[in-house]
Short mmCIF file of C-alpha atoms in Angstrom, two decimals:
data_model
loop_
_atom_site.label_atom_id
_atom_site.label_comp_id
_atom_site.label_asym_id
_atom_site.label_seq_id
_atom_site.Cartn_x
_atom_site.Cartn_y
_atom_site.Cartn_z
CA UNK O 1 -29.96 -12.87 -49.86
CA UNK O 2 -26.20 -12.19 -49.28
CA UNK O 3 -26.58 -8.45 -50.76
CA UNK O 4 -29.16 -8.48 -47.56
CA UNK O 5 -26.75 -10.13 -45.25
CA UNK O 6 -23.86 -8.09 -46.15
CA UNK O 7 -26.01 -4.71 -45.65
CA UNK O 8 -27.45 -5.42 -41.83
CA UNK O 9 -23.95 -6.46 -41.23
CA UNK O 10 -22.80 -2.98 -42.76
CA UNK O 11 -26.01 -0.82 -40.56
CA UNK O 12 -24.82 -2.79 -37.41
CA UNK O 13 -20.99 -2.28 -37.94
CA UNK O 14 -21.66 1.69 -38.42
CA UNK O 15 -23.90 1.25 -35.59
CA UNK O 16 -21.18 0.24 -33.23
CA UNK O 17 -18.86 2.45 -34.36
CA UNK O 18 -21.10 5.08 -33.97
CA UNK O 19 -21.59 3.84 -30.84
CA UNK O 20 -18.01 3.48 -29.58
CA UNK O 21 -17.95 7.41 -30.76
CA UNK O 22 -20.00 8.18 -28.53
CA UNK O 23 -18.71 6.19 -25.63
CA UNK O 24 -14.32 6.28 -26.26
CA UNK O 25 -14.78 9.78 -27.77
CA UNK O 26 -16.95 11.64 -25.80
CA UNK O 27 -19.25 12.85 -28.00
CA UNK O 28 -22.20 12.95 -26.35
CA UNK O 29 -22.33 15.78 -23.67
CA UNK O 30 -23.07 14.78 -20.28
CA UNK O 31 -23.46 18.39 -18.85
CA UNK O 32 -26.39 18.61 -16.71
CA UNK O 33 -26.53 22.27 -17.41
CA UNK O 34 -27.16 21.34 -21.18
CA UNK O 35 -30.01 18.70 -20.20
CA UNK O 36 -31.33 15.70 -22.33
CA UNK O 37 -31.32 16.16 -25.84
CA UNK O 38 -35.41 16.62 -26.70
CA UNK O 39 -37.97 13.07 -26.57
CA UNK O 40 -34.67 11.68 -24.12
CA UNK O 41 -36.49 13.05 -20.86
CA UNK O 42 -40.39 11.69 -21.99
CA UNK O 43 -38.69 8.46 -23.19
CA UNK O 44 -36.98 8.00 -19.60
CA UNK O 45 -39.66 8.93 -17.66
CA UNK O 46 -42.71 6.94 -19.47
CA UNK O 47 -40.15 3.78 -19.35
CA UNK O 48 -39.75 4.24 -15.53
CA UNK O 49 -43.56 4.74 -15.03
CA UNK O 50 -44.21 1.39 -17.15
CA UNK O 51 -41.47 -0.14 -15.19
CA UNK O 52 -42.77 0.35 -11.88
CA UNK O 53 -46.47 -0.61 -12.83
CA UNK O 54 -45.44 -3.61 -13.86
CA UNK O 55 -43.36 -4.87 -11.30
CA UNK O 56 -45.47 -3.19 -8.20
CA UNK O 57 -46.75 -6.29 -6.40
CA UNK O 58 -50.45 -5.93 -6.13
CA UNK O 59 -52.31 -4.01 -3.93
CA UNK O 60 -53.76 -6.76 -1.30
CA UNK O 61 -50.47 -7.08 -0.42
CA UNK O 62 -49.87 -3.61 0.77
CA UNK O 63 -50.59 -4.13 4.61
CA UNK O 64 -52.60 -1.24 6.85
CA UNK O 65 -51.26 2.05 6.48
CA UNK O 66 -52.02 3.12 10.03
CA UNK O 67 -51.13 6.46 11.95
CA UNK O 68 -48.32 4.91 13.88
CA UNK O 69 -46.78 3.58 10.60
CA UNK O 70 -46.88 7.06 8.99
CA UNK O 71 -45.91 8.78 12.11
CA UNK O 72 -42.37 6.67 11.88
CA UNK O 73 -42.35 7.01 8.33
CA UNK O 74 -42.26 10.91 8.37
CA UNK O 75 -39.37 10.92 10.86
CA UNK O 76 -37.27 8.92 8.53
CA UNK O 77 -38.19 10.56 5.30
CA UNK O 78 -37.14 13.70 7.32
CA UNK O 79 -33.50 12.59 8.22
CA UNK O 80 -32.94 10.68 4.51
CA UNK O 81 -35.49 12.10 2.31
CA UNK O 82 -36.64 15.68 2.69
CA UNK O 83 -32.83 17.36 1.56
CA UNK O 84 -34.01 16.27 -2.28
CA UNK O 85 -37.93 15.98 -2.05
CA UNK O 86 -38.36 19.01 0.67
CA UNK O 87 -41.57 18.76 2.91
CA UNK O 88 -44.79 20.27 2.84
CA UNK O 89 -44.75 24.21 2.55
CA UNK O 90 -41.13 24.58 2.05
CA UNK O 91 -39.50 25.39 -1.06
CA UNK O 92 -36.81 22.88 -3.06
CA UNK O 93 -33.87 24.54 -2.35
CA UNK O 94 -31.79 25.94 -6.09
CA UNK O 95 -29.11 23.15 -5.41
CA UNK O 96 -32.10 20.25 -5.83
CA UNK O 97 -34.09 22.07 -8.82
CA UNK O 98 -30.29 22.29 -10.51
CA UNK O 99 -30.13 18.59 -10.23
CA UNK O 100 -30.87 16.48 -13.95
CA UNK O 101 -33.74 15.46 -13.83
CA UNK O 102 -34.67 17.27 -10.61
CA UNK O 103 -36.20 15.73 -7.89
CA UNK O 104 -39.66 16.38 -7.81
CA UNK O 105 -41.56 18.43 -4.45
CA UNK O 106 -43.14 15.59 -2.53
CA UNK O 107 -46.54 16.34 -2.52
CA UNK O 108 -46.01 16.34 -6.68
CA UNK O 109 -43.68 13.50 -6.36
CA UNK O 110 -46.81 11.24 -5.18
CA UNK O 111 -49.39 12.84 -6.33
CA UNK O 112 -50.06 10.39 -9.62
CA UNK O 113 -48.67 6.96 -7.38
CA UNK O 114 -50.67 4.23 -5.84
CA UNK O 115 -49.30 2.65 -2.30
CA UNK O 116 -48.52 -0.02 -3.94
CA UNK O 117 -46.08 1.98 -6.47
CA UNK O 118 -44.71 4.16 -4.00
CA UNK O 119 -43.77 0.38 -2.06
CA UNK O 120 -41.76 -0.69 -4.81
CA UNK O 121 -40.33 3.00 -5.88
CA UNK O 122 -38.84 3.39 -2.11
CA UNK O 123 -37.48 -0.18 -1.60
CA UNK O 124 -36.15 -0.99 -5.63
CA UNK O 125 -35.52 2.90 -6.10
CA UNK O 126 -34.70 4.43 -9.70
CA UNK O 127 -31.63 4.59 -11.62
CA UNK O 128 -30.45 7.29 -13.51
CA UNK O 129 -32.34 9.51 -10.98
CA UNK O 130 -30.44 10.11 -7.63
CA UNK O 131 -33.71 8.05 -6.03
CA UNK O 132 -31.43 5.32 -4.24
CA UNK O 133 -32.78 1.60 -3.28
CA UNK O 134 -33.77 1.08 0.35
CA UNK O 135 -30.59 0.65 2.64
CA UNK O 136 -31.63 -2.90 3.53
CA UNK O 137 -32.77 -6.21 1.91
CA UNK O 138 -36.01 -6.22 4.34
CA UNK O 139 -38.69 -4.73 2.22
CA UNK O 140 -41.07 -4.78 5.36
CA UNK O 141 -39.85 -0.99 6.68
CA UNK O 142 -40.58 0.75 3.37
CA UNK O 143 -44.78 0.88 4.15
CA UNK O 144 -43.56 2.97 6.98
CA UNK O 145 -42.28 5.21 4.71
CA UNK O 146 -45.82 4.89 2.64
CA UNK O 147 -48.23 5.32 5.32
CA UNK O 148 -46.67 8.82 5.24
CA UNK O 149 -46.31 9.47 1.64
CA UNK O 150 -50.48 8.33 0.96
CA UNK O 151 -50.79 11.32 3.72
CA UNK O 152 -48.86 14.02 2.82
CA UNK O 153 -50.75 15.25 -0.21
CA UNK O 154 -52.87 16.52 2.11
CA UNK O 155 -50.40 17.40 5.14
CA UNK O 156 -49.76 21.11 6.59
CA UNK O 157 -46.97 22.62 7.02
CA UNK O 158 -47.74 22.44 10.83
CA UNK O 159 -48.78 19.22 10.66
CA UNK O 160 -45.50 18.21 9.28
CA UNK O 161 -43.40 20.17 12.01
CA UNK O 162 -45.66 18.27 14.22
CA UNK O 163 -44.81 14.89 13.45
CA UNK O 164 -40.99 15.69 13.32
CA UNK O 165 -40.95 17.97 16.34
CA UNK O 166 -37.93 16.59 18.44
CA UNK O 167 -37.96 17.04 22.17
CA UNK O 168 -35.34 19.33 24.05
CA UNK O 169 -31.89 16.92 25.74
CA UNK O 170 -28.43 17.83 26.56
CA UNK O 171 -27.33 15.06 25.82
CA UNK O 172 -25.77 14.79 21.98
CA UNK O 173 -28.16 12.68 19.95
CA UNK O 174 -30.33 12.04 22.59
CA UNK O 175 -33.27 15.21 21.14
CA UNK O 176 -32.91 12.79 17.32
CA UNK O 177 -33.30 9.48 18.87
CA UNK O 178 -36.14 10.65 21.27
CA UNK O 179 -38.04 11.74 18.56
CA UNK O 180 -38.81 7.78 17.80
CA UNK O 181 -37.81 6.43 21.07
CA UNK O 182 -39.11 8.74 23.48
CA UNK O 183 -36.76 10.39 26.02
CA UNK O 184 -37.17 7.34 28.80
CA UNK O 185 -36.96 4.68 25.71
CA UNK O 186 -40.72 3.89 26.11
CA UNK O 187 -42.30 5.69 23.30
CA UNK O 188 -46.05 4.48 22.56
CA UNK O 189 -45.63 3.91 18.91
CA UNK O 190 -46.08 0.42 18.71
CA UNK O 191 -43.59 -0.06 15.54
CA UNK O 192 -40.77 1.30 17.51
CA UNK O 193 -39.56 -0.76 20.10
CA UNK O 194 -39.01 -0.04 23.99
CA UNK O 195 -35.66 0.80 24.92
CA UNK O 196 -36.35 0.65 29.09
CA UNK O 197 -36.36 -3.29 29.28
CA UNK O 198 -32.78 -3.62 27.91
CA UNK O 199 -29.57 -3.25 29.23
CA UNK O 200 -26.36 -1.42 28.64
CA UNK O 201 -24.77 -4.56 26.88
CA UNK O 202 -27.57 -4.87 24.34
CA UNK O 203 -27.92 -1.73 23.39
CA UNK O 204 -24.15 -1.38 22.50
CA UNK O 205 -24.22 -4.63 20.19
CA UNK O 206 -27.36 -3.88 18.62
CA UNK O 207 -26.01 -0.39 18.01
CA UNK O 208 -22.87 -2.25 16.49
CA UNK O 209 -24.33 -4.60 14.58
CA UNK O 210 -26.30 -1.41 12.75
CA UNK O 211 -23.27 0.17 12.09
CA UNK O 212 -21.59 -2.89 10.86
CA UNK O 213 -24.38 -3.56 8.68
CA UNK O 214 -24.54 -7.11 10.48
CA UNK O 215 -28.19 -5.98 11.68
CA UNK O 216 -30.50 -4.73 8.80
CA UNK O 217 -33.04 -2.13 8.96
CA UNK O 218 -33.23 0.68 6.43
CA UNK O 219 -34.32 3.14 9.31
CA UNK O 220 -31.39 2.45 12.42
CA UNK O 221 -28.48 1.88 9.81
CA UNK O 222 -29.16 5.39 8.47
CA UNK O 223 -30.39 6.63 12.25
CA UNK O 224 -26.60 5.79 13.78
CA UNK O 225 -25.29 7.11 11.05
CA UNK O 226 -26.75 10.80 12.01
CA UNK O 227 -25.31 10.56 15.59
CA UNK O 228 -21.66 11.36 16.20
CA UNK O 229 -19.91 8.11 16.87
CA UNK O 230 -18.45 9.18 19.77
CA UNK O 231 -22.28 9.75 21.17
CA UNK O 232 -23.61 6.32 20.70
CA UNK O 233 -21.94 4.70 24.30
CA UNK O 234 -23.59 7.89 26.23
CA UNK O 235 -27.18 7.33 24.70
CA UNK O 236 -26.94 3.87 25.48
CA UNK O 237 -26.08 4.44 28.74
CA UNK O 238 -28.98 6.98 29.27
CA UNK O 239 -31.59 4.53 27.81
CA UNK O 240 -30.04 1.59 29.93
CA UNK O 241 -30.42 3.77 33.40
CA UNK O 242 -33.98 5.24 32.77
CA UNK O 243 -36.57 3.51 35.25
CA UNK O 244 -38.87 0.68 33.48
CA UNK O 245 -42.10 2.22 32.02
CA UNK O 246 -45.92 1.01 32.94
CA UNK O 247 -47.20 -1.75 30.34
CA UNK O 248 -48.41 -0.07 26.84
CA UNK O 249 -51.83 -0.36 26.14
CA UNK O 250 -52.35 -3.19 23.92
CA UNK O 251 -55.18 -5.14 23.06
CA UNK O 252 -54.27 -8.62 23.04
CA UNK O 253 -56.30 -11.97 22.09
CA UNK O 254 -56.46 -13.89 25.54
CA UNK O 255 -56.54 -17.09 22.94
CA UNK O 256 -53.48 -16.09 20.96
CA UNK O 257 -51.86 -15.02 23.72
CA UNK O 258 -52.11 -18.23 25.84
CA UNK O 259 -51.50 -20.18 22.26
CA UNK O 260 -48.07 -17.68 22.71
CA UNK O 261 -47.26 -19.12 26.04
CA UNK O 262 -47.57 -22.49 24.95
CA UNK O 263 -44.84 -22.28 22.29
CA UNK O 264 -42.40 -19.92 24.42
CA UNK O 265 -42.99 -23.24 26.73
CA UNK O 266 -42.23 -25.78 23.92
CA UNK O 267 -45.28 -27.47 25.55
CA UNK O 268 -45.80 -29.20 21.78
CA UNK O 269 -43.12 -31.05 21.02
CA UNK O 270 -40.03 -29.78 19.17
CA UNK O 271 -41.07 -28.23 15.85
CA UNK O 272 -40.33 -24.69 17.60
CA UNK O 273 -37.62 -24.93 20.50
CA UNK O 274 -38.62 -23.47 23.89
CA UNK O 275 -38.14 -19.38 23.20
CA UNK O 276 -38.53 -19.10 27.42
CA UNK O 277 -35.14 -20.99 27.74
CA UNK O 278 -33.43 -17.32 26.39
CA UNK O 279 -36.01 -14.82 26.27
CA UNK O 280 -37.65 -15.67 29.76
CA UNK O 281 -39.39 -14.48 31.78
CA UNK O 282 -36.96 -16.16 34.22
CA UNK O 283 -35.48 -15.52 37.36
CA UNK O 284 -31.93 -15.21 36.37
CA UNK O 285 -30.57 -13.56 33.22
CA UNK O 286 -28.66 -16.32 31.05
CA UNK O 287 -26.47 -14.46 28.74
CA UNK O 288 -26.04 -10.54 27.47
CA UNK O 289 -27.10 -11.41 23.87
CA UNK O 290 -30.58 -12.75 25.08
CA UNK O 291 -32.78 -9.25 25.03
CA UNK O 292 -35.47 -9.39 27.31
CA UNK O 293 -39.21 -9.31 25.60
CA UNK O 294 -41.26 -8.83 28.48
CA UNK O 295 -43.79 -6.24 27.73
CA UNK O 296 -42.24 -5.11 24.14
CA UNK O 297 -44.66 -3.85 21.57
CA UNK O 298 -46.66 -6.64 19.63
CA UNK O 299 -45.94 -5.20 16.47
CA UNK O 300 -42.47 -4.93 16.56
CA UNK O 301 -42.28 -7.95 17.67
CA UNK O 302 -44.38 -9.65 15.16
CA UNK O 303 -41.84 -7.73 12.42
CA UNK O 304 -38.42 -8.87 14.05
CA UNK O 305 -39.61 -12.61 14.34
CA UNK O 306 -40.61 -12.33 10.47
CA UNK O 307 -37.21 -10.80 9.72
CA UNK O 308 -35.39 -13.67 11.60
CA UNK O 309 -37.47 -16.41 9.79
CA UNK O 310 -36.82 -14.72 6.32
CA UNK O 311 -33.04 -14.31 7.26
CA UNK O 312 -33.28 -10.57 7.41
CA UNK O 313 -32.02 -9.96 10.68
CA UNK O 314 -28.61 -10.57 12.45
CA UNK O 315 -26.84 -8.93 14.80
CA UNK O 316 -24.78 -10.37 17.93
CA UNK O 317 -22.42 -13.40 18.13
CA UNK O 318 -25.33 -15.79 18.30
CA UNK O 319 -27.43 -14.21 15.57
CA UNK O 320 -26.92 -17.94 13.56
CA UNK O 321 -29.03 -19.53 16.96
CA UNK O 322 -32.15 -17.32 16.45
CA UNK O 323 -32.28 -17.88 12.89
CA UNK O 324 -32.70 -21.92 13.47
CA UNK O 325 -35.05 -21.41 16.07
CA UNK O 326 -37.17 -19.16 13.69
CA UNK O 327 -36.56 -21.02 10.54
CA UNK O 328 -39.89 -23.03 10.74
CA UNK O 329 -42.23 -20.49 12.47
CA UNK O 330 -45.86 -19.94 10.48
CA UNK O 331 -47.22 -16.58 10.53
CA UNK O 332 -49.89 -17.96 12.98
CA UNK O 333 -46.49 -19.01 15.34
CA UNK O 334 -45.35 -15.29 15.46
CA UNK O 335 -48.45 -13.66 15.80
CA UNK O 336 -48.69 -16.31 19.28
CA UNK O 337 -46.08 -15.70 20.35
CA UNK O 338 -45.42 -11.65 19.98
CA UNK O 339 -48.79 -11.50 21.81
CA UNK O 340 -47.41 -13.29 24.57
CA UNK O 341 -44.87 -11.50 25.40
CA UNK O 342 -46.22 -8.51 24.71
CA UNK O 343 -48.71 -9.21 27.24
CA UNK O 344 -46.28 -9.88 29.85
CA UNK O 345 -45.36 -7.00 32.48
CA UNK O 346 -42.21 -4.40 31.24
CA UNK O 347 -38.94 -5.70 32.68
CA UNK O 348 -35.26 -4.86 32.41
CA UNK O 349 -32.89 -7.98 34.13
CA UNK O 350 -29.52 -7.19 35.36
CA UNK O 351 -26.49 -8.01 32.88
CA UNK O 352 -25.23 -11.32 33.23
CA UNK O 353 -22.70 -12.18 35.90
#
């Protein structure tokens, strides 16, 4: 038994110093222009396919993939994404096929992934690979991101130019930010939200909260990034001095949305405080930090009041408020109360006195 002993103990010390060899000495050749010594690349990239099938959650969790998803999706992937994974009918440029291992085209790079996969690939991302983790700890952006990736196996060329098209402005940053938010601020896509009903103030916290990371959300931390700092004040400006939009077409439960009023009202006691007494609508504007909600897109909605209750969201000096007062909403709560106030008419109130 000791002859046994001493013999794994002998393997396992030439093990480590075989190791330490490898590591202190430099023996083993990093060059990407040499590659991965032959098996190392199959090994790698079976363990990362295992990986991610195994820790995908399941797919009746993956919500709707809809149009509007995929259509902000594509514009992100096109600002973050499409320098390493190119787009449809354009060619990896040498720099990315150089790369060890290379990142695959993206209609390849999805071609043998479920939505559920791709979820957990974009938000976890893959070491050893150049694919980085999503920018921020709310997971609920990524199926943006999906919506387009489940599409673009069969997406044009066009189709893509299409989607990312971004409208002519003189103003620098103002053609990139329109192409989600619309040149007025009132796009129709109902997972972007209106920029008409708030003010100057807002906008320049919110903008500084992104860039502080004190605000989280994978797609505006990276989107202020793109913008020259010195623009941000001017397209805040713009957005604050473009005339209110008409009302988005929505369809909206009559039930849920009166169900919505009630709570904004605290009419039920004080499980969920009274969301009118900041939010409105009313007649005169409280503080700077309280955006008005009137008329903002359900959807978006619905997402930010689930980031506040999860404790994904922050932002101005009384970010630590809106977290208590969405602490113990249900998902039946938000739904309520997002339809209400996306149901009421578009309004932008004057900055506080």
């Amino acid at each position: 038994m000791k002859t046994v002993i001493r013999t794994l103990a002998t393997v396992a010390g030439l093990g480590l110093a075989a190791a330490a060899a490898v590591v202190f000495g430099g023996l083993y050749d990093v060059s990407a222009r040499h590659g991965h010594l032959p098996g190392v690349s199959w090994v790698l990239h079976t363990t990362f396919r295992n990986s991610v099938e195994l820790r995908a959650r399941p797919m009746s969790e993956v919500p709707p993939l809809t149009d509007e998803m995929a259509a902000l999706g594509v514009r992100h992937y096109d600002a973050s994404c499409r320098h390493c994974h190119a787009s449809p009918g354009e060619t990896a440029t040498q720099t990315m096929r150089a790369m060890v291992p290379h990142p695959p085209h993206i209609t390849d790079a999805v071609a043998d992934w479920k939505p559920n996969e791709l979820g957990w690939i974009v938000y976890h991302g893959v070491k050893m690979s150049g694919m980085p983790q999503w920018p921020a700890p709310r997971e609920d952006e990524v199926w943006s991101v999906v919506a387009f990736l489940v599409r673009v196996r069969q997406m044009s060329e066009d189709a893509y130019s299409d989607l990312t098209a971004q409208p002519p402005a003189d103003l620098a940053g103002l053609s990139y930010c329109a192409s989600c938010h619309g040149l007025q601020g009132h796009a129709p896509n109902p997972h972007v939200p209106r920029l008409d009903i708030l003010n100057r103030a807002y906008l320049d916290m919110s903008l500084d909260a992104f860039l502080g990371e004190l605000r989280h959300s994978g797609i505006m931390q990276h989107a202020v990034t793109e913008v020259p700092p010195e623009a941000l004040g001017p397209l805040a400006e713009h957005y604050a001095t473009q005339a209110v939009g008409p009302a988005a077409t929505q369809d909206l439960d009559p039930g849920l949305v009166e169900r919505g009023r009630t709570l904004a009202e605290a009419q039920e006691g004080d499980d969920v405080p009274a969301c009118r007494s900041c939010h409105g609508p009313w007649p005169d504007r409280l503080r700077d930090e309280f955006p008005s909600l009137s008329g903002q897109h359900e959807p978006y909605l619905r997402s930010q009041l689930k980031a506040w209750r999860d404790g994904h969201r922050g932002g101005g000096p009384l970010s630590e408020l809106m977290r208590e007062a969405a602490e113990d909403l249900e998902d039946a709560d938000i739904d309520a109360l997002a339809a209400f106030y996306a149901s009421l008419p578009p309004a932008r109130l004057s900055p506080a006195p």
